[in-house]
C-alpha cells in the first residue's frame, strides 16, 4: 500500500496480532478489505462453533450443519459465510438460529463488535481514492484467490504441505503437523496439497487450526524473501 505513515506504526495501531494486521493492510491493495475485516473479527474470538461432547448423533448433526457453510477453500471463507449468515439474522442475533446451527451467540456478538472496531481502524488509513465514511470497504466478491493470497501475505510463515506419509509438514522447517479435526478441510473432501494456517494447537500431537487451501507457487510469489523456490516445488525445505 502507498501509505503516509510507516507500515510498522500502522501494524502496531491494530488491536490484533501483527500477522493479522499485515493481512488487513494488504487487503487494500488486493481489494478484499471487507472480507478480511470480517474474517479477522471471527478469528479474534477463537471459536464460533459450539462443539457437542459425547453423543455421536450430535456430532454428526454438527458436521451436517457445518457442511452448509463450508467451502472447499477452507476455514477462513467458511467463517466468512458464518459471519454473513449471522448478520442476515439481525444485529441482535437469533438465539434459536444459533442453537440450531451449533453456533455460539456470545462469540458471534463479540465478533461483530470487533468487526466494527476494525472497520474504524481501516477507515483511518484512508488510502488514495477512498472517501472515508462515505465509501464501503472494498470487496473482492467471489474472487477467493485474492482473498487467500491476502491471508498468505500475513501468514506466509504458516504454510504446510501434505507429505507422502499422509501428514502435513511445515514448508519451512519440515515440522510434522496435522489438520485440526474441527477444520472443514479435515472433515470434507480430499485434503489439499498446500495450506496456510492461523495457529498451532498442541494437544498431544501438533495441530494446525483455521486452514485454507493455497497453491505452492504462491509462496515464492508472495514471500520470496522467506522461501527458496524448491520449498514449494517438492525439494528440500529451507531452515
PDB file of C-alpha atoms in Angstrom:
ATOM      1  CA  UNK A   1       0.000   0.000   0.000  1.00  0.00           C
ATOM      2  CA  UNK A   2       1.088   3.566  -0.600  1.00  0.00           C
ATOM      3  CA  UNK A   3       0.638   4.793   2.929  1.00  0.00           C
ATOM      4  CA  UNK A   4       1.575   8.101   4.510  1.00  0.00           C
ATOM      5  CA  UNK A   5       2.958   6.649   7.757  1.00  0.00           C
ATOM      6  CA  UNK A   6       5.456   3.792   8.248  1.00  0.00           C
ATOM      7  CA  UNK A   7       3.907   0.358   7.903  1.00  0.00           C
ATOM      8  CA  UNK A   8       5.294  -0.697  11.268  1.00  0.00           C
ATOM      9  CA  UNK A   9       3.398   2.071  13.021  1.00  0.00           C
ATOM     10  CA  UNK A  10       0.179   1.099  11.289  1.00  0.00           C
ATOM     11  CA  UNK A  11       0.638  -2.555  12.224  1.00  0.00           C
ATOM     12  CA  UNK A  12       1.068  -1.512  15.842  1.00  0.00           C
ATOM     13  CA  UNK A  13      -2.148   0.510  15.727  1.00  0.00           C
ATOM     14  CA  UNK A  14      -4.337  -2.521  15.019  1.00  0.00           C
ATOM     15  CA  UNK A  15      -5.661  -4.369  18.110  1.00  0.00           C
ATOM     16  CA  UNK A  16      -4.787  -7.742  16.561  1.00  0.00           C
ATOM     17  CA  UNK A  17      -1.611  -9.790  16.221  1.00  0.00           C
ATOM     18  CA  UNK A  18       0.950  -8.488  13.674  1.00  0.00           C
ATOM     19  CA  UNK A  19       0.331 -11.263  11.125  1.00  0.00           C
ATOM     20  CA  UNK A  20      -3.365 -10.448  11.011  1.00  0.00           C
ATOM     21  CA  UNK A  21      -2.655  -6.716  10.937  1.00  0.00           C
ATOM     22  CA  UNK A  22      -0.444  -7.297   7.874  1.00  0.00           C
ATOM     23  CA  UNK A  23      -3.381  -9.033   6.160  1.00  0.00           C
ATOM     24  CA  UNK A  24      -5.608  -6.051   6.948  1.00  0.00           C
ATOM     25  CA  UNK A  25      -3.144  -3.595   5.395  1.00  0.00           C
ATOM     26  CA  UNK A  26      -2.579  -5.841   2.366  1.00  0.00           C
ATOM     27  CA  UNK A  27      -6.339  -6.110   1.822  1.00  0.00           C
ATOM     28  CA  UNK A  28      -6.434  -2.545   0.448  1.00  0.00           C
ATOM     29  CA  UNK A  29      -4.172  -3.471  -2.456  1.00  0.00           C
ATOM     30  CA  UNK A  30      -5.954  -6.771  -3.097  1.00  0.00           C
ATOM     31  CA  UNK A  31      -9.428  -5.250  -2.938  1.00  0.00           C
ATOM     32  CA  UNK A  32     -10.726  -7.539  -0.192  1.00  0.00           C
ATOM     33  CA  UNK A  33     -10.769  -5.288   2.893  1.00  0.00           C
ATOM     34  CA  UNK A  34     -14.418  -6.040   3.663  1.00  0.00           C
ATOM     35  CA  UNK A  35     -13.790  -9.796   3.701  1.00  0.00           C
ATOM     36  CA  UNK A  36     -10.523  -9.652   5.643  1.00  0.00           C
ATOM     37  CA  UNK A  37     -12.030  -7.431   8.347  1.00  0.00           C
ATOM     38  CA  UNK A  38     -14.867  -9.933   8.772  1.00  0.00           C
ATOM     39  CA  UNK A  39     -12.520 -12.930   8.893  1.00  0.00           C
ATOM     40  CA  UNK A  40     -10.177 -11.156  11.314  1.00  0.00           C
ATOM     41  CA  UNK A  41     -13.109 -10.461  13.615  1.00  0.00           C
ATOM     42  CA  UNK A  42     -14.184 -14.107  13.584  1.00  0.00           C
ATOM     43  CA  UNK A  43     -10.627 -15.297  14.277  1.00  0.00           C
ATOM     44  CA  UNK A  44     -10.328 -12.905  17.207  1.00  0.00           C
ATOM     45  CA  UNK A  45     -12.984 -14.746  19.227  1.00  0.00           C
ATOM     46  CA  UNK A  46     -11.211 -18.104  18.772  1.00  0.00           C
ATOM     47  CA  UNK A  47     -14.258 -20.343  18.403  1.00  0.00           C
ATOM     48  CA  UNK A  48     -17.684 -19.605  16.940  1.00  0.00           C
ATOM     49  CA  UNK A  49     -18.804 -23.249  16.763  1.00  0.00           C
ATOM     50  CA  UNK A  50     -20.427 -24.980  19.735  1.00  0.00           C
ATOM     51  CA  UNK A  51     -18.870 -28.445  19.606  1.00  0.00           C
ATOM     52  CA  UNK A  52     -21.049 -31.032  21.362  1.00  0.00           C
ATOM     53  CA  UNK A  53     -19.494 -33.613  23.644  1.00  0.00           C
ATOM     54  CA  UNK A  54     -20.404 -37.240  23.954  1.00  0.00           C
ATOM     55  CA  UNK A  55     -23.245 -38.054  21.562  1.00  0.00           C
ATOM     56  CA  UNK A  56     -22.138 -39.276  18.142  1.00  0.00           C
ATOM     57  CA  UNK A  57     -25.511 -38.241  16.748  1.00  0.00           C
ATOM     58  CA  UNK A  58     -24.980 -34.648  17.928  1.00  0.00           C
ATOM     59  CA  UNK A  59     -21.511 -34.552  16.384  1.00  0.00           C
ATOM     60  CA  UNK A  60     -22.897 -35.871  13.108  1.00  0.00           C
ATOM     61  CA  UNK A  61     -25.550 -33.150  13.187  1.00  0.00           C
ATOM     62  CA  UNK A  62     -22.844 -30.528  13.720  1.00  0.00           C
ATOM     63  CA  UNK A  63     -20.952 -31.864  10.694  1.00  0.00           C
ATOM     64  CA  UNK A  64     -24.128 -31.641   8.616  1.00  0.00           C
ATOM     65  CA  UNK A  65     -24.643 -28.034   9.719  1.00  0.00           C
ATOM     66  CA  UNK A  66     -21.008 -27.120   9.066  1.00  0.00           C
ATOM     67  CA  UNK A  67     -21.315 -28.555   5.566  1.00  0.00           C
ATOM     68  CA  UNK A  68     -23.971 -25.919   4.810  1.00  0.00           C
ATOM     69  CA  UNK A  69     -21.427 -23.152   5.473  1.00  0.00           C
ATOM     70  CA  UNK A  70     -18.268 -24.941   4.360  1.00  0.00           C
ATOM     71  CA  UNK A  71     -16.376 -24.291   1.140  1.00  0.00           C
ATOM     72  CA  UNK A  72     -13.524 -26.201  -0.461  1.00  0.00           C
ATOM     73  CA  UNK A  73     -11.166 -23.266   0.037  1.00  0.00           C
ATOM     74  CA  UNK A  74     -11.161 -23.916   3.781  1.00  0.00           C
ATOM     75  CA  UNK A  75     -11.918 -22.466   7.194  1.00  0.00           C
ATOM     76  CA  UNK A  76     -11.377 -18.748   6.628  1.00  0.00           C
ATOM     77  CA  UNK A  77     -14.041 -18.418   3.941  1.00  0.00           C
ATOM     78  CA  UNK A  78     -16.281 -20.770   5.902  1.00  0.00           C
ATOM     79  CA  UNK A  79     -16.022 -18.315   8.829  1.00  0.00           C
ATOM     80  CA  UNK A  80     -16.848 -15.504   6.417  1.00  0.00           C
ATOM     81  CA  UNK A  81     -20.012 -17.368   5.411  1.00  0.00           C
ATOM     82  CA  UNK A  82     -20.971 -17.853   9.069  1.00  0.00           C
ATOM     83  CA  UNK A  83     -20.499 -14.160   9.852  1.00  0.00           C
ATOM     84  CA  UNK A  84     -22.570 -13.095   6.850  1.00  0.00           C
ATOM     85  CA  UNK A  85     -25.350 -15.526   7.735  1.00  0.00           C
ATOM     86  CA  UNK A  86     -25.368 -14.220  11.315  1.00  0.00           C
ATOM     87  CA  UNK A  87     -25.576 -10.662  10.001  1.00  0.00           C
ATOM     88  CA  UNK A  88     -28.595 -11.666   7.918  1.00  0.00           C
ATOM     89  CA  UNK A  89     -30.319 -12.718  11.145  1.00  0.00           C
ATOM     90  CA  UNK A  90     -30.109  -9.156  12.505  1.00  0.00           C
ATOM     91  CA  UNK A  91     -27.664  -7.274  14.694  1.00  0.00           C
ATOM     92  CA  UNK A  92     -29.009  -8.783  17.917  1.00  0.00           C
ATOM     93  CA  UNK A  93     -28.696 -12.329  16.667  1.00  0.00           C
ATOM     94  CA  UNK A  94     -31.245 -15.090  16.956  1.00  0.00           C
ATOM     95  CA  UNK A  95     -30.530 -17.497  19.854  1.00  0.00           C
ATOM     96  CA  UNK A  96     -32.712 -20.193  18.318  1.00  0.00           C
ATOM     97  CA  UNK A  97     -30.928 -19.906  14.948  1.00  0.00           C
ATOM     98  CA  UNK A  98     -27.542 -20.124  16.670  1.00  0.00           C
ATOM     99  CA  UNK A  99     -28.620 -23.164  18.670  1.00  0.00           C
ATOM    100  CA  UNK A 100     -29.930 -24.924  15.562  1.00  0.00           C
ATOM    101  CA  UNK A 101     -26.674 -24.231  13.755  1.00  0.00           C
ATOM    102  CA  UNK A 102     -24.351 -25.111  16.668  1.00  0.00           C
ATOM    103  CA  UNK A 103     -23.034 -21.548  16.827  1.00  0.00           C
ATOM    104  CA  UNK A 104     -22.131 -19.563  19.939  1.00  0.00           C
ATOM    105  CA  UNK A 105     -24.266 -16.441  20.138  1.00  0.00           C
ATOM    106  CA  UNK A 106     -21.986 -14.628  22.586  1.00  0.00           C
ATOM    107  CA  UNK A 107     -18.897 -15.273  20.446  1.00  0.00           C
ATOM    108  CA  UNK A 108     -20.624 -14.049  17.300  1.00  0.00           C
ATOM    109  CA  UNK A 109     -21.859 -10.896  19.007  1.00  0.00           C
ATOM    110  CA  UNK A 110     -18.316 -10.216  20.167  1.00  0.00           C
ATOM    111  CA  UNK A 111     -17.026 -10.838  16.631  1.00  0.00           C
ATOM    112  CA  UNK A 112     -19.485  -8.241  15.295  1.00  0.00           C
ATOM    113  CA  UNK A 113     -18.150  -5.719  17.834  1.00  0.00           C
ATOM    114  CA  UNK A 114     -14.573  -6.445  16.741  1.00  0.00           C
ATOM    115  CA  UNK A 115     -15.634  -6.138  13.097  1.00  0.00           C
ATOM    116  CA  UNK A 116     -16.969  -2.633  13.740  1.00  0.00           C
ATOM    117  CA  UNK A 117     -13.827  -1.678  15.628  1.00  0.00           C
ATOM    118  CA  UNK A 118     -11.526  -2.954  12.868  1.00  0.00           C
ATOM    119  CA  UNK A 119     -13.608  -1.174  10.234  1.00  0.00           C
ATOM    120  CA  UNK A 120     -12.977   2.055  12.107  1.00  0.00           C
ATOM    121  CA  UNK A 121      -9.231   1.415  12.135  1.00  0.00           C
ATOM    122  CA  UNK A 122      -9.299   0.644   8.406  1.00  0.00           C
ATOM    123  CA  UNK A 123     -11.101   3.906   7.633  1.00  0.00           C
ATOM    124  CA  UNK A 124      -8.393   5.871   9.419  1.00  0.00           C
ATOM    125  CA  UNK A 125      -5.785   4.606   6.942  1.00  0.00           C
ATOM    126  CA  UNK A 126      -7.628   6.477   4.187  1.00  0.00           C
ATOM    127  CA  UNK A 127      -5.594   5.304   1.148  1.00  0.00           C
ATOM    128  CA  UNK A 128      -5.772   7.244  -2.148  1.00  0.00           C
ATOM    129  CA  UNK A 129      -9.223   7.046  -3.762  1.00  0.00           C
ATOM    130  CA  UNK A 130     -11.070   6.059  -0.597  1.00  0.00           C
ATOM    131  CA  UNK A 131     -13.644   8.537   0.652  1.00  0.00           C
ATOM    132  CA  UNK A 132     -13.730   7.515   4.304  1.00  0.00           C
ATOM    133  CA  UNK A 133     -17.141   7.024   5.867  1.00  0.00           C
ATOM    134  CA  UNK A 134     -18.867   7.720   2.568  1.00  0.00           C
ATOM    135  CA  UNK A 135     -17.416   4.579   0.979  1.00  0.00           C
ATOM    136  CA  UNK A 136     -17.830   0.919   1.773  1.00  0.00           C
ATOM    137  CA  UNK A 137     -14.652  -1.061   2.321  1.00  0.00           C
ATOM    138  CA  UNK A 138     -13.566  -2.685  -0.969  1.00  0.00           C
ATOM    139  CA  UNK A 139     -14.840  -6.209  -1.565  1.00  0.00           C
ATOM    140  CA  UNK A 140     -13.391  -8.925  -3.786  1.00  0.00           C
ATOM    141  CA  UNK A 141     -16.789 -10.554  -4.283  1.00  0.00           C
ATOM    142  CA  UNK A 142     -16.315 -14.139  -5.442  1.00  0.00           C
ATOM    143  CA  UNK A 143     -12.556 -13.768  -6.002  1.00  0.00           C
ATOM    144  CA  UNK A 144     -11.279 -16.197  -3.393  1.00  0.00           C
ATOM    145  CA  UNK A 145      -7.786 -16.270  -4.923  1.00  0.00           C
ATOM    146  CA  UNK A 146      -7.144 -12.632  -3.976  1.00  0.00           C
ATOM    147  CA  UNK A 147      -8.584 -13.310  -0.535  1.00  0.00           C
ATOM    148  CA  UNK A 148      -6.378 -16.347   0.122  1.00  0.00           C
ATOM    149  CA  UNK A 149      -3.291 -14.583  -1.225  1.00  0.00           C
ATOM    150  CA  UNK A 150      -4.043 -11.746   1.167  1.00  0.00           C
ATOM    151  CA  UNK A 151      -4.184 -14.195   4.081  1.00  0.00           C
ATOM    152  CA  UNK A 152      -0.901 -15.715   2.927  1.00  0.00           C
ATOM    153  CA  UNK A 153       0.746 -12.276   2.846  1.00  0.00           C
ATOM    154  CA  UNK A 154       0.445 -12.131   6.624  1.00  0.00           C
ATOM    155  CA  UNK A 155       0.813 -15.809   7.423  1.00  0.00           C
ATOM    156  CA  UNK A 156       3.433 -16.828   4.857  1.00  0.00           C
ATOM    157  CA  UNK A 157       5.480 -18.486   7.623  1.00  0.00           C
ATOM    158  CA  UNK A 158       2.433 -20.638   8.467  1.00  0.00           C
ATOM    159  CA  UNK A 159       2.379 -22.835   5.370  1.00  0.00           C
ATOM    160  CA  UNK A 160       2.336 -26.621   5.300  1.00  0.00           C
ATOM    161  CA  UNK A 161       2.479 -29.280   2.604  1.00  0.00           C
ATOM    162  CA  UNK A 162       0.866 -32.732   2.597  1.00  0.00           C
ATOM    163  CA  UNK A 163       3.543 -35.416   2.573  1.00  0.00           C
ATOM    164  CA  UNK A 164       3.503 -38.987   1.239  1.00  0.00           C
ATOM    165  CA  UNK A 165       3.041 -40.151   4.843  1.00  0.00           C
ATOM    166  CA  UNK A 166      -0.402 -38.523   4.862  1.00  0.00           C
ATOM    167  CA  UNK A 167       0.712 -35.860   7.343  1.00  0.00           C
ATOM    168  CA  UNK A 168       1.405 -32.190   6.810  1.00  0.00           C
ATOM    169  CA  UNK A 169       4.899 -30.769   7.145  1.00  0.00           C
ATOM    170  CA  UNK A 170       5.620 -27.071   7.519  1.00  0.00           C
ATOM    171  CA  UNK A 171       7.160 -25.848   4.279  1.00  0.00           C
ATOM    172  CA  UNK A 172       9.885 -24.009   6.152  1.00  0.00           C
ATOM    173  CA  UNK A 173      11.491 -26.363   8.640  1.00  0.00           C
ATOM    174  CA  UNK A 174       9.595 -29.560   7.848  1.00  0.00           C
ATOM    175  CA  UNK A 175       7.842 -29.891  11.221  1.00  0.00           C
ATOM    176  CA  UNK A 176       5.131 -32.564  11.287  1.00  0.00           C
ATOM    177  CA  UNK A 177       1.631 -31.203  11.908  1.00  0.00           C
ATOM    178  CA  UNK A 178      -1.940 -32.370  11.381  1.00  0.00           C
ATOM    179  CA  UNK A 179      -5.111 -30.573  10.363  1.00  0.00           C
ATOM    180  CA  UNK A 180      -7.156 -29.870  13.465  1.00  0.00           C
ATOM    181  CA  UNK A 181     -10.160 -32.234  13.466  1.00  0.00           C
ATOM    182  CA  UNK A 182     -12.537 -29.240  13.587  1.00  0.00           C
ATOM    183  CA  UNK A 183     -11.215 -27.909  10.251  1.00  0.00           C
ATOM    184  CA  UNK A 184     -13.569 -28.224   7.304  1.00  0.00           C
ATOM    185  CA  UNK A 185     -10.542 -29.383   5.293  1.00  0.00           C
ATOM    186  CA  UNK A 186     -10.248 -32.350   7.663  1.00  0.00           C
ATOM    187  CA  UNK A 187     -13.966 -33.099   7.581  1.00  0.00           C
ATOM    188  CA  UNK A 188     -14.931 -32.707   3.937  1.00  0.00           C
ATOM    189  CA  UNK A 189     -13.240 -33.804   0.727  1.00  0.00           C
ATOM    190  CA  UNK A 190      -9.642 -34.691  -0.034  1.00  0.00           C
ATOM    191  CA  UNK A 191      -7.006 -32.684   1.859  1.00  0.00           C
ATOM    192  CA  UNK A 192      -5.225 -30.076  -0.285  1.00  0.00           C
ATOM    193  CA  UNK A 193      -1.519 -30.297  -1.049  1.00  0.00           C
ATOM    194  CA  UNK A 194      -0.710 -26.883   0.452  1.00  0.00           C
ATOM    195  CA  UNK A 195      -2.412 -24.954   3.245  1.00  0.00           C
ATOM    196  CA  UNK A 196      -1.903 -21.704   5.109  1.00  0.00           C
ATOM    197  CA  UNK A 197      -2.969 -21.810   8.759  1.00  0.00           C
ATOM    198  CA  UNK A 198      -3.751 -19.356  11.520  1.00  0.00           C
ATOM    199  CA  UNK A 199      -2.245 -21.055  14.561  1.00  0.00           C
ATOM    200  CA  UNK A 200      -0.636 -24.120  16.117  1.00  0.00           C
ATOM    201  CA  UNK A 201      -2.515 -26.111  18.739  1.00  0.00           C
ATOM    202  CA  UNK A 202      -0.697 -28.711  20.830  1.00  0.00           C
ATOM    203  CA  UNK A 203      -2.929 -31.433  22.274  1.00  0.00           C
ATOM    204  CA  UNK A 204      -0.668 -34.436  22.470  1.00  0.00           C
ATOM    205  CA  UNK A 205       0.083 -34.002  18.763  1.00  0.00           C
ATOM    206  CA  UNK A 206       0.813 -30.764  16.928  1.00  0.00           C
ATOM    207  CA  UNK A 207      -2.268 -29.499  15.083  1.00  0.00           C
ATOM    208  CA  UNK A 208      -2.837 -26.541  12.780  1.00  0.00           C
ATOM    209  CA  UNK A 209      -6.155 -24.702  13.053  1.00  0.00           C
ATOM    210  CA  UNK A 210      -8.095 -22.352  10.778  1.00  0.00           C
ATOM    211  CA  UNK A 211      -6.599 -23.516   7.495  1.00  0.00           C
ATOM    212  CA  UNK A 212      -7.123 -22.539   3.867  1.00  0.00           C
ATOM    213  CA  UNK A 213      -6.119 -24.160   0.607  1.00  0.00           C
ATOM    214  CA  UNK A 214      -3.331 -22.388  -1.284  1.00  0.00           C
ATOM    215  CA  UNK A 215      -1.138 -23.011  -4.325  1.00  0.00           C
ATOM    216  CA  UNK A 216       2.513 -23.836  -3.707  1.00  0.00           C
ATOM    217  CA  UNK A 217       3.670 -21.299  -6.290  1.00  0.00           C
ATOM    218  CA  UNK A 218       2.100 -18.502  -4.256  1.00  0.00           C
ATOM    219  CA  UNK A 219       4.773 -18.934  -1.565  1.00  0.00           C
ATOM    220  CA  UNK A 220       7.647 -17.650  -3.671  1.00  0.00           C
ATOM    221  CA  UNK A 221       5.363 -15.110  -5.343  1.00  0.00           C
ATOM    222  CA  UNK A 222       4.302 -13.552  -2.046  1.00  0.00           C
ATOM    223  CA  UNK A 223       7.261 -14.288   0.243  1.00  0.00           C
ATOM    224  CA  UNK A 224      10.399 -14.814  -1.893  1.00  0.00           C
ATOM    225  CA  UNK A 225      12.480 -13.461   0.989  1.00  0.00           C
ATOM    226  CA  UNK A 226      11.326 -16.347   3.188  1.00  0.00           C
ATOM    227  CA  UNK A 227      11.156 -19.299   0.800  1.00  0.00           C
ATOM    228  CA  UNK A 228      13.602 -20.767  -1.635  1.00  0.00           C
ATOM    229  CA  UNK A 229      11.874 -21.933  -4.812  1.00  0.00           C
ATOM    230  CA  UNK A 230      12.375 -25.615  -4.024  1.00  0.00           C
ATOM    231  CA  UNK A 231      10.300 -25.270  -0.852  1.00  0.00           C
ATOM    232  CA  UNK A 232       7.131 -25.040  -2.902  1.00  0.00           C
ATOM    233  CA  UNK A 233       8.152 -27.449  -5.650  1.00  0.00           C
ATOM    234  CA  UNK A 234       8.986 -30.519  -3.685  1.00  0.00           C
ATOM    235  CA  UNK A 235      12.688 -30.061  -2.921  1.00  0.00           C
ATOM    236  CA  UNK A 236      14.357 -29.812   0.468  1.00  0.00           C
ATOM    237  CA  UNK A 237      12.804 -27.262   2.751  1.00  0.00           C
ATOM    238  CA  UNK A 238      14.663 -24.235   3.952  1.00  0.00           C
ATOM    239  CA  UNK A 239      15.521 -23.872   7.565  1.00  0.00           C
TER     240      UNK A 239
END
